mmCIF file of C-alpha atoms in Angstrom:
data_model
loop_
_atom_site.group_PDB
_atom_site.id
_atom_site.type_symbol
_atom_site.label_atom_id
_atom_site.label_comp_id
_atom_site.label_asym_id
_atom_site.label_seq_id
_atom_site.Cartn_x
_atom_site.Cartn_y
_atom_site.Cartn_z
ATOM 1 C CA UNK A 214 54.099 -30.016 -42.612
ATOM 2 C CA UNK A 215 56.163 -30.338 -39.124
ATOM 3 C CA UNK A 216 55.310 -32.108 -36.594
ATOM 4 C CA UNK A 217 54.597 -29.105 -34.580
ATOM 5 C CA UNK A 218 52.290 -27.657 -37.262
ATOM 6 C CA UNK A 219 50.777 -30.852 -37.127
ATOM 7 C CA UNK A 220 50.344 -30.689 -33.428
ATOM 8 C CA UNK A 221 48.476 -26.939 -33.052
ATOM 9 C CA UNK A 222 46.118 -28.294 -35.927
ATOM 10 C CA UNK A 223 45.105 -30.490 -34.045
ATOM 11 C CA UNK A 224 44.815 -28.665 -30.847
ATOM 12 C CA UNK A 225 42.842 -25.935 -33.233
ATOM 13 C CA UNK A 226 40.245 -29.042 -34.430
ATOM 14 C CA UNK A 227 39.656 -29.838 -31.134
ATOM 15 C CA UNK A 228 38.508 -26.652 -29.705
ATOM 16 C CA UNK A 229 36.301 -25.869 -32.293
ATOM 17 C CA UNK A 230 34.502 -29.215 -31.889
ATOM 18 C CA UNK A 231 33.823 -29.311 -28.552
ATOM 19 C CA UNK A 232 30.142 -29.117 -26.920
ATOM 20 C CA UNK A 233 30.259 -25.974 -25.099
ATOM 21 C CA UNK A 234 30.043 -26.252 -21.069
ATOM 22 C CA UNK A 235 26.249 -25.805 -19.533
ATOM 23 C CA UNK A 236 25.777 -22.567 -17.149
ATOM 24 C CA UNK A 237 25.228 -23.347 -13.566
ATOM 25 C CA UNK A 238 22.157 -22.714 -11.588
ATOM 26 C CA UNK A 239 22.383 -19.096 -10.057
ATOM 27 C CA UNK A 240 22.079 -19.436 -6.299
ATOM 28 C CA UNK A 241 20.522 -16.944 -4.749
ATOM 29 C CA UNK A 242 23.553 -14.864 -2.933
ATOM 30 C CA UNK A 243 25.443 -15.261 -6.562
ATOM 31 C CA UNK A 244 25.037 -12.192 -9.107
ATOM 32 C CA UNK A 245 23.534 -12.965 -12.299
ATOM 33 C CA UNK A 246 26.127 -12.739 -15.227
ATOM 34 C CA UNK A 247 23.971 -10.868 -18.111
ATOM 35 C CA UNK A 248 25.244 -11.516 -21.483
ATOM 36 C CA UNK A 249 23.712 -10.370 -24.608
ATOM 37 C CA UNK A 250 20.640 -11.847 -25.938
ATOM 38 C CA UNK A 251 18.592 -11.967 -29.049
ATOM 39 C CA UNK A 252 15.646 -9.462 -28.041
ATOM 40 C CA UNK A 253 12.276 -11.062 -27.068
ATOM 41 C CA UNK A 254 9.217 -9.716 -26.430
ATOM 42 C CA UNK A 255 8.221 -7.019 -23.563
ATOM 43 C CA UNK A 256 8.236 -9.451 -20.294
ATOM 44 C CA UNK A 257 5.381 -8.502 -18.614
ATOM 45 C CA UNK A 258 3.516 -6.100 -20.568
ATOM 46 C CA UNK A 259 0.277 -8.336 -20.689
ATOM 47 C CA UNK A 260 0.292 -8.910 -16.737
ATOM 48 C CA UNK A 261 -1.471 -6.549 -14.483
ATOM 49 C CA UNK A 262 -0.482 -7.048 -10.415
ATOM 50 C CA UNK A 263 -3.270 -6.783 -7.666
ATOM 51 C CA UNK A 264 -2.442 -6.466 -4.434
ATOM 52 C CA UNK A 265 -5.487 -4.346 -3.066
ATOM 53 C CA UNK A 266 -7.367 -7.162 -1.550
ATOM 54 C CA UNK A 267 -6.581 -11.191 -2.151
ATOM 55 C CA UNK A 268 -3.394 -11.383 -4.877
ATOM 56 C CA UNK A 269 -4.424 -11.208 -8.282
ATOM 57 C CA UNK A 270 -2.190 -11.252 -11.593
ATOM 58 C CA UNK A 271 -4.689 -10.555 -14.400
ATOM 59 C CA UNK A 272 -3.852 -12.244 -18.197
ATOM 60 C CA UNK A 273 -6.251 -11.650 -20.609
ATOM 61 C CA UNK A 274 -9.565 -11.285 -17.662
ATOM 62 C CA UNK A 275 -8.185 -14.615 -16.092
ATOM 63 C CA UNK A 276 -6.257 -14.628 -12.562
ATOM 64 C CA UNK A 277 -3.204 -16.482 -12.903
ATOM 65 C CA UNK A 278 -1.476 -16.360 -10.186
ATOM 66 C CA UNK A 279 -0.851 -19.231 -8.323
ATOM 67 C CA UNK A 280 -2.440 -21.160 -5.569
ATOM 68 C CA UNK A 281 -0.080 -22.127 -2.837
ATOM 69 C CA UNK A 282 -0.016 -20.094 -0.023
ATOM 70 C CA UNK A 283 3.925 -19.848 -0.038
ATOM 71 C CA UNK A 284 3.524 -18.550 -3.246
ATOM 72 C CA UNK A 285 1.768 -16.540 -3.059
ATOM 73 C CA UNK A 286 3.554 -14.867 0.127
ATOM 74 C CA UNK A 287 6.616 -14.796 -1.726
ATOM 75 C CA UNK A 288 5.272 -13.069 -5.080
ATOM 76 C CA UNK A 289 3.487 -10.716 -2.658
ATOM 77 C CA UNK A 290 6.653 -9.891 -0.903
ATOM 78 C CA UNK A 291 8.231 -8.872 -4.710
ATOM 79 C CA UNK A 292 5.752 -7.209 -5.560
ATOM 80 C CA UNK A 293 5.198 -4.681 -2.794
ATOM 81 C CA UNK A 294 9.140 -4.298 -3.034
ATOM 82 C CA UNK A 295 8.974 -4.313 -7.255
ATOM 83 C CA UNK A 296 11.986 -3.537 -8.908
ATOM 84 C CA UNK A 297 14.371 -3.373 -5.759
ATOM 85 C CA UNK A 298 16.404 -6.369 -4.371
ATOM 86 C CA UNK A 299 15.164 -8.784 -1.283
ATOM 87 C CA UNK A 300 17.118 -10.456 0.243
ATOM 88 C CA UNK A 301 17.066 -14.402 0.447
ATOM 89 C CA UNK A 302 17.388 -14.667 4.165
ATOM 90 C CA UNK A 303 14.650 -11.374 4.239
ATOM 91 C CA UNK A 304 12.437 -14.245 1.867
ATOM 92 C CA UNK A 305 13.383 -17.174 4.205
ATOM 93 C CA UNK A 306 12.001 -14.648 7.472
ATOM 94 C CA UNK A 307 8.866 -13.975 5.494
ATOM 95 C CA UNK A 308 7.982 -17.669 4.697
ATOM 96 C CA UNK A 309 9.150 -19.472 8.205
ATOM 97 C CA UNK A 310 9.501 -16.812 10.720
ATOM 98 C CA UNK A 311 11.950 -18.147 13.094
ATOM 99 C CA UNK A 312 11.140 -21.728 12.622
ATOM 100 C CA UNK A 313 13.357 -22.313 9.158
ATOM 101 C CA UNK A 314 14.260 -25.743 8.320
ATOM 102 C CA UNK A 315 17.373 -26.701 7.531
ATOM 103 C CA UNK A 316 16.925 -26.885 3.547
ATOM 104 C CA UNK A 317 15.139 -23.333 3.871
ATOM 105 C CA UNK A 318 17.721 -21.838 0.817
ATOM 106 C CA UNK A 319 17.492 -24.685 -1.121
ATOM 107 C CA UNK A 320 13.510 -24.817 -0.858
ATOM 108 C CA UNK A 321 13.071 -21.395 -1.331
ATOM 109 C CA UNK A 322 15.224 -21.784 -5.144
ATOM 110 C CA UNK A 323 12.551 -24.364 -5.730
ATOM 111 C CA UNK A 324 9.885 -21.853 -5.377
ATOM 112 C CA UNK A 325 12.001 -19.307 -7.557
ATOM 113 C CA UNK A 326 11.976 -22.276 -10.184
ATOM 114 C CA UNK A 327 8.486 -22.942 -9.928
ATOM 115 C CA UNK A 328 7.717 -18.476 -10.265
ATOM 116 C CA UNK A 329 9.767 -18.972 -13.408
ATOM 117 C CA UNK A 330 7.663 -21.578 -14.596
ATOM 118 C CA UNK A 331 4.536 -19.347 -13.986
ATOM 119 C CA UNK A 332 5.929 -16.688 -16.340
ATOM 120 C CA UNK A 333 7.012 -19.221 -18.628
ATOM 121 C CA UNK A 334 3.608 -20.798 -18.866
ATOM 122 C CA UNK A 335 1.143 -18.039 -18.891
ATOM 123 C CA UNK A 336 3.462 -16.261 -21.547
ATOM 124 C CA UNK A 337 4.946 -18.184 -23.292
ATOM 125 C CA UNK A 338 8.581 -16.822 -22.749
ATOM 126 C CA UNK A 339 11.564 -19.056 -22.303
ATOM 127 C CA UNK A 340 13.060 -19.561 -18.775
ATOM 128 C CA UNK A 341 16.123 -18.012 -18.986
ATOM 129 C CA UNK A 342 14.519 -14.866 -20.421
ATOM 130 C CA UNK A 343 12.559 -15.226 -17.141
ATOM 131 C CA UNK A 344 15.559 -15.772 -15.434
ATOM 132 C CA UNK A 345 17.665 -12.768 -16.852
ATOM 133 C CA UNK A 346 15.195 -9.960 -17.257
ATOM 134 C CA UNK A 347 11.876 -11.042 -15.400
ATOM 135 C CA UNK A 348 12.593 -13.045 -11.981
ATOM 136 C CA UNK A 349 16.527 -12.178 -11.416
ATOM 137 C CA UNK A 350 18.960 -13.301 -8.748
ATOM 138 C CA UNK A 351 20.929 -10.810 -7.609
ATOM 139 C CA UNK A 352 23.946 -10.936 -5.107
ATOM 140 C CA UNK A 353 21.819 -12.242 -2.368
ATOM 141 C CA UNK A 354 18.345 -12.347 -3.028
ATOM 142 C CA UNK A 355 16.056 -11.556 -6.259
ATOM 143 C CA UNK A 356 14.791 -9.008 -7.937
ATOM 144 C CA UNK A 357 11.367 -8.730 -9.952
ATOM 145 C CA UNK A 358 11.362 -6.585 -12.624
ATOM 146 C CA UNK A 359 7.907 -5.004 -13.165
ATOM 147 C CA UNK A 360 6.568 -1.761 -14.584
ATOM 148 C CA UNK A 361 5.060 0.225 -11.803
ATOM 149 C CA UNK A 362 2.061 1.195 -13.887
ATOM 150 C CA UNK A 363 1.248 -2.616 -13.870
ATOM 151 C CA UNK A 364 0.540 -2.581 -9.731
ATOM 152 C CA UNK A 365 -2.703 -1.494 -8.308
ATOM 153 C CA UNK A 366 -0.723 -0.024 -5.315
ATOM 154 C CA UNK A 367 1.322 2.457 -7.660
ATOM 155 C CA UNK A 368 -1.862 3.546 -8.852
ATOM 156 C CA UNK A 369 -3.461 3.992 -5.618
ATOM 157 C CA UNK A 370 -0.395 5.630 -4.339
ATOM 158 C CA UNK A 371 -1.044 7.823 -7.194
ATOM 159 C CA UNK A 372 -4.493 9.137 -6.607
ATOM 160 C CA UNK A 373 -4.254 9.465 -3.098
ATOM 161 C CA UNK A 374 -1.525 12.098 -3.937
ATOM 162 C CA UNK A 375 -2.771 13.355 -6.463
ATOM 163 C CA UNK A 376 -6.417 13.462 -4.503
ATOM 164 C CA UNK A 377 -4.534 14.788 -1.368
ATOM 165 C CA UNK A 378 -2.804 17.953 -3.244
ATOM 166 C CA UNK A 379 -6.605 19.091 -5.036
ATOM 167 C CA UNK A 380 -7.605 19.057 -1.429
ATOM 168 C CA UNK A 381 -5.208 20.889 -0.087
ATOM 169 C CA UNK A 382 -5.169 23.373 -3.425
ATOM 170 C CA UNK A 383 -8.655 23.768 -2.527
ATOM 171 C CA UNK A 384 -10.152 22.092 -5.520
ATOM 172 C CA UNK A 385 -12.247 19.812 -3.597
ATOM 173 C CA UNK A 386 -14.282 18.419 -6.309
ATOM 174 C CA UNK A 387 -11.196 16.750 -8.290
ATOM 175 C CA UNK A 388 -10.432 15.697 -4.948
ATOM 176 C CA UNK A 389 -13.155 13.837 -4.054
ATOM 177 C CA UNK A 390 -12.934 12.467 -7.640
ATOM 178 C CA UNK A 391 -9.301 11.213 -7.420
ATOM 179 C CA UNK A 392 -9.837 9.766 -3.651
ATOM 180 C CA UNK A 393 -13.029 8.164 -5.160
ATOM 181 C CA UNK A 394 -10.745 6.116 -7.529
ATOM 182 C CA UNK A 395 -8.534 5.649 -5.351
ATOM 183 C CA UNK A 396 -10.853 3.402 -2.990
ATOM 184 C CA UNK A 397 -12.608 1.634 -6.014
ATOM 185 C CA UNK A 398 -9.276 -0.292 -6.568
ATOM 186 C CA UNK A 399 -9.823 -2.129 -3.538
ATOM 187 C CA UNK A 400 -11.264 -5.182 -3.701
ATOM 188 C CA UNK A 401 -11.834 -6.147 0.166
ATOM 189 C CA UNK A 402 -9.175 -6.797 2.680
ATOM 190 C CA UNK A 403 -5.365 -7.158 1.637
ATOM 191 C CA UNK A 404 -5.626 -11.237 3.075
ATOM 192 C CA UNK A 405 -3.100 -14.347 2.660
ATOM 193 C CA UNK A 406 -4.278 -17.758 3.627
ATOM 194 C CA UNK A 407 -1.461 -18.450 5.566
ATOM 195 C CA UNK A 408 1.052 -15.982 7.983
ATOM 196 C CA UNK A 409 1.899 -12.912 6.955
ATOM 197 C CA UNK A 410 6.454 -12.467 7.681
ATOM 198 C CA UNK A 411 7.372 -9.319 9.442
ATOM 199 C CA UNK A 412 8.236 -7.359 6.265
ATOM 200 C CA UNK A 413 4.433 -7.909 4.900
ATOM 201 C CA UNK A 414 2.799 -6.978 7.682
ATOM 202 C CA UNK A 415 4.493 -3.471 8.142
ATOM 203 C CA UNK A 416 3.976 -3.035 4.416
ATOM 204 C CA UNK A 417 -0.349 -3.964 4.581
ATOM 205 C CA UNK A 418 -0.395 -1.791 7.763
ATOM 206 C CA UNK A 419 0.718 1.518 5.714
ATOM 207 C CA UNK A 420 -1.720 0.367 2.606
ATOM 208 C CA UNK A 421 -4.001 -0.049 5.073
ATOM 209 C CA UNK A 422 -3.405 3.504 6.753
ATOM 210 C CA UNK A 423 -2.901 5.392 3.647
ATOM 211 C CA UNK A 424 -7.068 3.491 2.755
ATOM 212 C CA UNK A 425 -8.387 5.307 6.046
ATOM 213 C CA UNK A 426 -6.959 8.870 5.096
ATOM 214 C CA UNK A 427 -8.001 8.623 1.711
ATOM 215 C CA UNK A 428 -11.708 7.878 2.777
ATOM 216 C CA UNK A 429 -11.786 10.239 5.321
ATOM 217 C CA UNK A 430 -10.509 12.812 2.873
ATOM 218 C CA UNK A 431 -12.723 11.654 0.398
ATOM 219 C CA UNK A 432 -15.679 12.216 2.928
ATOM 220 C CA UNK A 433 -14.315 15.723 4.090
ATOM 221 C CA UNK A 434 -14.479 17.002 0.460
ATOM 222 C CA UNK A 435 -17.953 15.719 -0.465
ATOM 223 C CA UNK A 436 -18.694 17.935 2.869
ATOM 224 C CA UNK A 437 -17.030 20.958 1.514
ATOM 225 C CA UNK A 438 -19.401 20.132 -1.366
ATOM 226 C CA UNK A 439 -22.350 19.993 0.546
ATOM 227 C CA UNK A 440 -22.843 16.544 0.523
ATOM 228 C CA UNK A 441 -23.651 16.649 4.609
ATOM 229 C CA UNK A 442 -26.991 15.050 4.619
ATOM 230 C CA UNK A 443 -25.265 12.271 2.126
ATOM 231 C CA UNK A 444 -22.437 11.447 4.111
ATOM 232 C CA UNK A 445 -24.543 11.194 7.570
ATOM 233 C CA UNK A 446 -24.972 7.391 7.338
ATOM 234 C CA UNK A 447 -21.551 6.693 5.872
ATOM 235 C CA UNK A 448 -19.543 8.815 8.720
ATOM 236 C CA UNK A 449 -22.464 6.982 11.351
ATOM 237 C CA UNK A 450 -20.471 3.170 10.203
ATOM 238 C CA UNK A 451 -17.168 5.054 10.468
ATOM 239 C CA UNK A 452 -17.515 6.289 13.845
ATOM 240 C CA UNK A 453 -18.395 2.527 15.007
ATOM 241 C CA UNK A 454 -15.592 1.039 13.253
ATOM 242 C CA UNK A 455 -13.143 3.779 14.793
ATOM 243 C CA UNK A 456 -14.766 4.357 18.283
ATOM 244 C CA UNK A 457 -11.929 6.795 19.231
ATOM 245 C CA UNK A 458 -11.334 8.007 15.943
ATOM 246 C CA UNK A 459 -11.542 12.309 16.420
ATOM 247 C CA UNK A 460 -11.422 13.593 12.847
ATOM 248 C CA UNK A 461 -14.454 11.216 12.064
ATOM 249 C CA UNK A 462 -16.726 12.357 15.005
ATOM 250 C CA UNK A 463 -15.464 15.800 14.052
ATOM 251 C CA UNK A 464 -16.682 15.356 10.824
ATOM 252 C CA UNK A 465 -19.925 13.685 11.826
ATOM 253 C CA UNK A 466 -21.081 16.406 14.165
ATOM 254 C CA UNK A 467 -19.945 19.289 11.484
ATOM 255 C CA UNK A 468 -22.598 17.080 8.969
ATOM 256 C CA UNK A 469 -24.960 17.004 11.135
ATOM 257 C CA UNK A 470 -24.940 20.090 12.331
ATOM 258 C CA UNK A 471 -25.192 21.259 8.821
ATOM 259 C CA UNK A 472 -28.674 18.885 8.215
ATOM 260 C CA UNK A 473 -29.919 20.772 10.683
ATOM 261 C CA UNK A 474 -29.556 18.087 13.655
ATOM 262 C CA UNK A 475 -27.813 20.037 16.264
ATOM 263 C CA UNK A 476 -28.904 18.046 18.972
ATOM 264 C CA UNK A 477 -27.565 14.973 17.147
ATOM 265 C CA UNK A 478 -24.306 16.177 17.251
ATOM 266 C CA UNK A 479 -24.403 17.066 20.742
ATOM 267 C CA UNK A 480 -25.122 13.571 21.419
ATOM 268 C CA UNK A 481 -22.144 12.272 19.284
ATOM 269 C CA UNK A 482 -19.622 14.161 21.374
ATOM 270 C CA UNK A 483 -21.323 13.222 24.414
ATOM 271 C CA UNK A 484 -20.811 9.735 23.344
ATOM 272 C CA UNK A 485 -17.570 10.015 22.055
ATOM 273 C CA UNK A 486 -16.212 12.176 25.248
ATOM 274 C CA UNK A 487 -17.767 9.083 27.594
ATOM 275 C CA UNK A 488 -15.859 6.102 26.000
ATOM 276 C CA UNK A 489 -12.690 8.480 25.566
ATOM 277 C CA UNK A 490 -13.237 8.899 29.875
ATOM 278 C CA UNK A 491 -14.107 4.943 30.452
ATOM 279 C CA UNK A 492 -11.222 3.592 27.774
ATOM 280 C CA UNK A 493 -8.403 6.455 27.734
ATOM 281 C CA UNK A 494 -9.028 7.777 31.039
ATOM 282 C CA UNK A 495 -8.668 11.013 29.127
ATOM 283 C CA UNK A 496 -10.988 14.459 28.102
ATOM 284 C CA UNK A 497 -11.094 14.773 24.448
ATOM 285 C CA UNK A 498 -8.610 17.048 22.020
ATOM 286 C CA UNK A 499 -8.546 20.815 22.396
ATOM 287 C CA UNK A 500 -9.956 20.872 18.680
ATOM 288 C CA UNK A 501 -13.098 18.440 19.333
ATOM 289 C CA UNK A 502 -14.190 20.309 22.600
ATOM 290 C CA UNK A 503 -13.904 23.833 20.986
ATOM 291 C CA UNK A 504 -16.181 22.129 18.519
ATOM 292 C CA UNK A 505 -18.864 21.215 20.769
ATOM 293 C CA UNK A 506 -18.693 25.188 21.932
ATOM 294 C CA UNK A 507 -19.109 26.226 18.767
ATOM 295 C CA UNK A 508 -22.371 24.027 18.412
ATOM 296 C CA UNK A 509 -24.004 24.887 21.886
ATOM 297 C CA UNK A 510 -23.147 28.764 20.421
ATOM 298 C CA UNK A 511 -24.442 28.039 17.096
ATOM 299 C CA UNK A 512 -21.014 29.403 15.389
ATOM 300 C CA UNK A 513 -21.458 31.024 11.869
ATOM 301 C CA UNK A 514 -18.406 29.631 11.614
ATOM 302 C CA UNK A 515 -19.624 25.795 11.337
ATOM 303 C CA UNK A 516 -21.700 26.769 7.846
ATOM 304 C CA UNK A 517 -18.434 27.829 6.050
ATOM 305 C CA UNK A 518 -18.209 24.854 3.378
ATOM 306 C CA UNK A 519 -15.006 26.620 2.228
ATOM 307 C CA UNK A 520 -13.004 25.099 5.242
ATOM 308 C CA UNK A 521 -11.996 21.428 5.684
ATOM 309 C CA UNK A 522 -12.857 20.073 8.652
ATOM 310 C CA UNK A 523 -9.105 20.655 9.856
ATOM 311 C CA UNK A 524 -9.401 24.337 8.959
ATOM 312 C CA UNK A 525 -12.458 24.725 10.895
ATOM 313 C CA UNK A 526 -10.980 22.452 13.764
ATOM 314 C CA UNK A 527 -8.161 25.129 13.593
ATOM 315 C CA UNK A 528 -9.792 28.146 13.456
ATOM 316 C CA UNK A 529 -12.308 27.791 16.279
ATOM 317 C CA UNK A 530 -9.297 27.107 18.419
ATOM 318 C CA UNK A 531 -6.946 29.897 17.556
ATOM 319 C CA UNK A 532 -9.079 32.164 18.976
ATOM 320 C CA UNK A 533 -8.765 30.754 22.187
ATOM 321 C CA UNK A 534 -5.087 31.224 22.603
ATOM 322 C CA UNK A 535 -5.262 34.886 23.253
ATOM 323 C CA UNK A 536 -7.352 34.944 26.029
ATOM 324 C CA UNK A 537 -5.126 31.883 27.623
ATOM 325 C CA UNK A 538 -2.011 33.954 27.496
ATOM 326 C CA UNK A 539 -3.734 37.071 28.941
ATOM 327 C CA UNK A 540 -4.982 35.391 31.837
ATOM 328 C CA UNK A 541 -1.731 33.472 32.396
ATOM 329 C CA UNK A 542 -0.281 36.765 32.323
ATOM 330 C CA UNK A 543 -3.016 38.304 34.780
ATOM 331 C CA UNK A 544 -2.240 35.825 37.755
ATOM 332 C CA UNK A 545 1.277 35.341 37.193
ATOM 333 C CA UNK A 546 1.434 39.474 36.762
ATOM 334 C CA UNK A 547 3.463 39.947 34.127
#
């Protein structure tokens, strides 16, 4: 053998022999390299995300998730944007508002470790698994991977739709049923113990939003039901809670007009057109006054369960336009 043969066997031995090199950390504005894996179980099948009220991950009946408010914020802030990238300085915003300290990056991949370690403990599924399919860093920020049909919100989001479209179809019992569900998901308040970031508080504010429409709707159908007398006490709380809210007056006076308490409902827009002078400064909607004409004229209109209370808002002021135009058109004389 040569010396050179000698030489590349050698050379061969040595690479072959070798402990291979350790992968670096992933920082969070470096992409994650994926390279092929032996195949593990399905992440987060066995996890079910609550975000309709105070966070809740549900394993097997017990809530895992985990105590500290930051946490919590930042799983929060994941899960309302599931499955789509956030960015670390979005993250950093979110958990410090403008106050970050200096080590804000480097703190914030210590709470990524600890989420990691979360997964890993509750199931049992190594870290970089975690790391590569669960809890990724993308170019950056993160990513958490989660089926939709895992989050109370999608749900809700769901049946509100779904609730909103039998309404609209008409089909007001399977309404009432689907906005029904809809509501029992909620389990209070959505509440941190700590301060909500920018992102959070626009995202709570439409949950929030989207709750109100789908228990007014909810109410509105039982009424096309003929639910009125039912719904009296419920709509009574509403209108308290929303003081200048229209749509529930509306719908107060239409039940109660319905029960037979005509005079009641007189009183509610009384009421309502009072505070609407003393904190607005303002007469009530076109719609809500040609409502309280319709009562003092006993309308055979107002019995039509048929109509939402939009549609009847609607139709008892179409009529109205006419006669505006042809008196316009009488003084101007056109």
């Amino acid at each position: 053998m040569t010396q050179e043969e000698k030489l590349a066997l050698l050379a061969t031995l040595l690479e072959t022999t070798s402990p291979p090199e350790s992968d670096p950390e992933p920082s969070p504005d470096s992409p994650v390299l994926v390279r092929p894996r032996e195949p593990e179980q399905n992440s987060l099948a066995d996890l079910r995300f609550e975000l309709l009220g105070p966070l809740v991950i549900r394993h097997e009946d017990l809530d895992v998730a985990p105590s500290a408010p930051k946490l919590r914020l930042i799983l929060s802030t994941l899960l309302f944007n599931a499955n789509k990238p956030v960015g670390a300085s979005v993250l950093v915003r979110e958990l410090w508002s403008d106050r970050a300290p200096r080590t804000a990056h480097s703190t914030l991949q210590t709470y990524m470790f600890k989420l990691r370690r979360l997964f890993h403990d509750v199931l049992g599924l190594s870290v970089e698994h975690i790391t590569r399919e669960v809890l990724q860093t993308c170019s950056g920020g993160y990513v958490l991977r989660v089926d939709p049909q895992q989050l109370d919100i999608t749900e809700f989001d769901q049946l509100v739709t779904a609730g909103s479209a039998a309404m609209h179809a008409g089909d007001y019992a399977k309404a009432a049923t689907d906005l029904r569900r809809s509501l029992a998901l909620w389990r209070g308040n959505v509440v941190h113990h700590g301060q909500w970031g920018t992102l959070l508080r626009a995202q709570v504010a439409r949950l929030e939003e989207r709750r109100f429409y789908a228990h007014t709707t909810r109410i509105d159908a039982d009424l096309c039901l003929g639910q009125h007398r039912e719904m009296i006490s419920e709509l009574a709380s509403l209108v308290v809670e929303h003081a200048l809210h229209e749509s529930a007056h509306a719908m107060l006076m239409i039940a109660l007009y319905r029960a037979g308490r005509a005079s009641a409902a007189l009183e509610v827009y009384m009421r309502f057109r009072q505070r609407m002078l003393h904190e607005l400064g303002i007469e009530p909607s076109e719609r809500i006054r040609a409502l309280h004409m319709a009562l003092l004229s006993t309308d055979p209109v107002l019995a039509d369960r048929s109509l939402t209370s939009d549609m009847l808002l609607d139709r008892l002021v179409r009529p109205s336009q006419p006669r505006r135009r042809e008196n316009s058109s009488t003084v101007t004389g056109g």
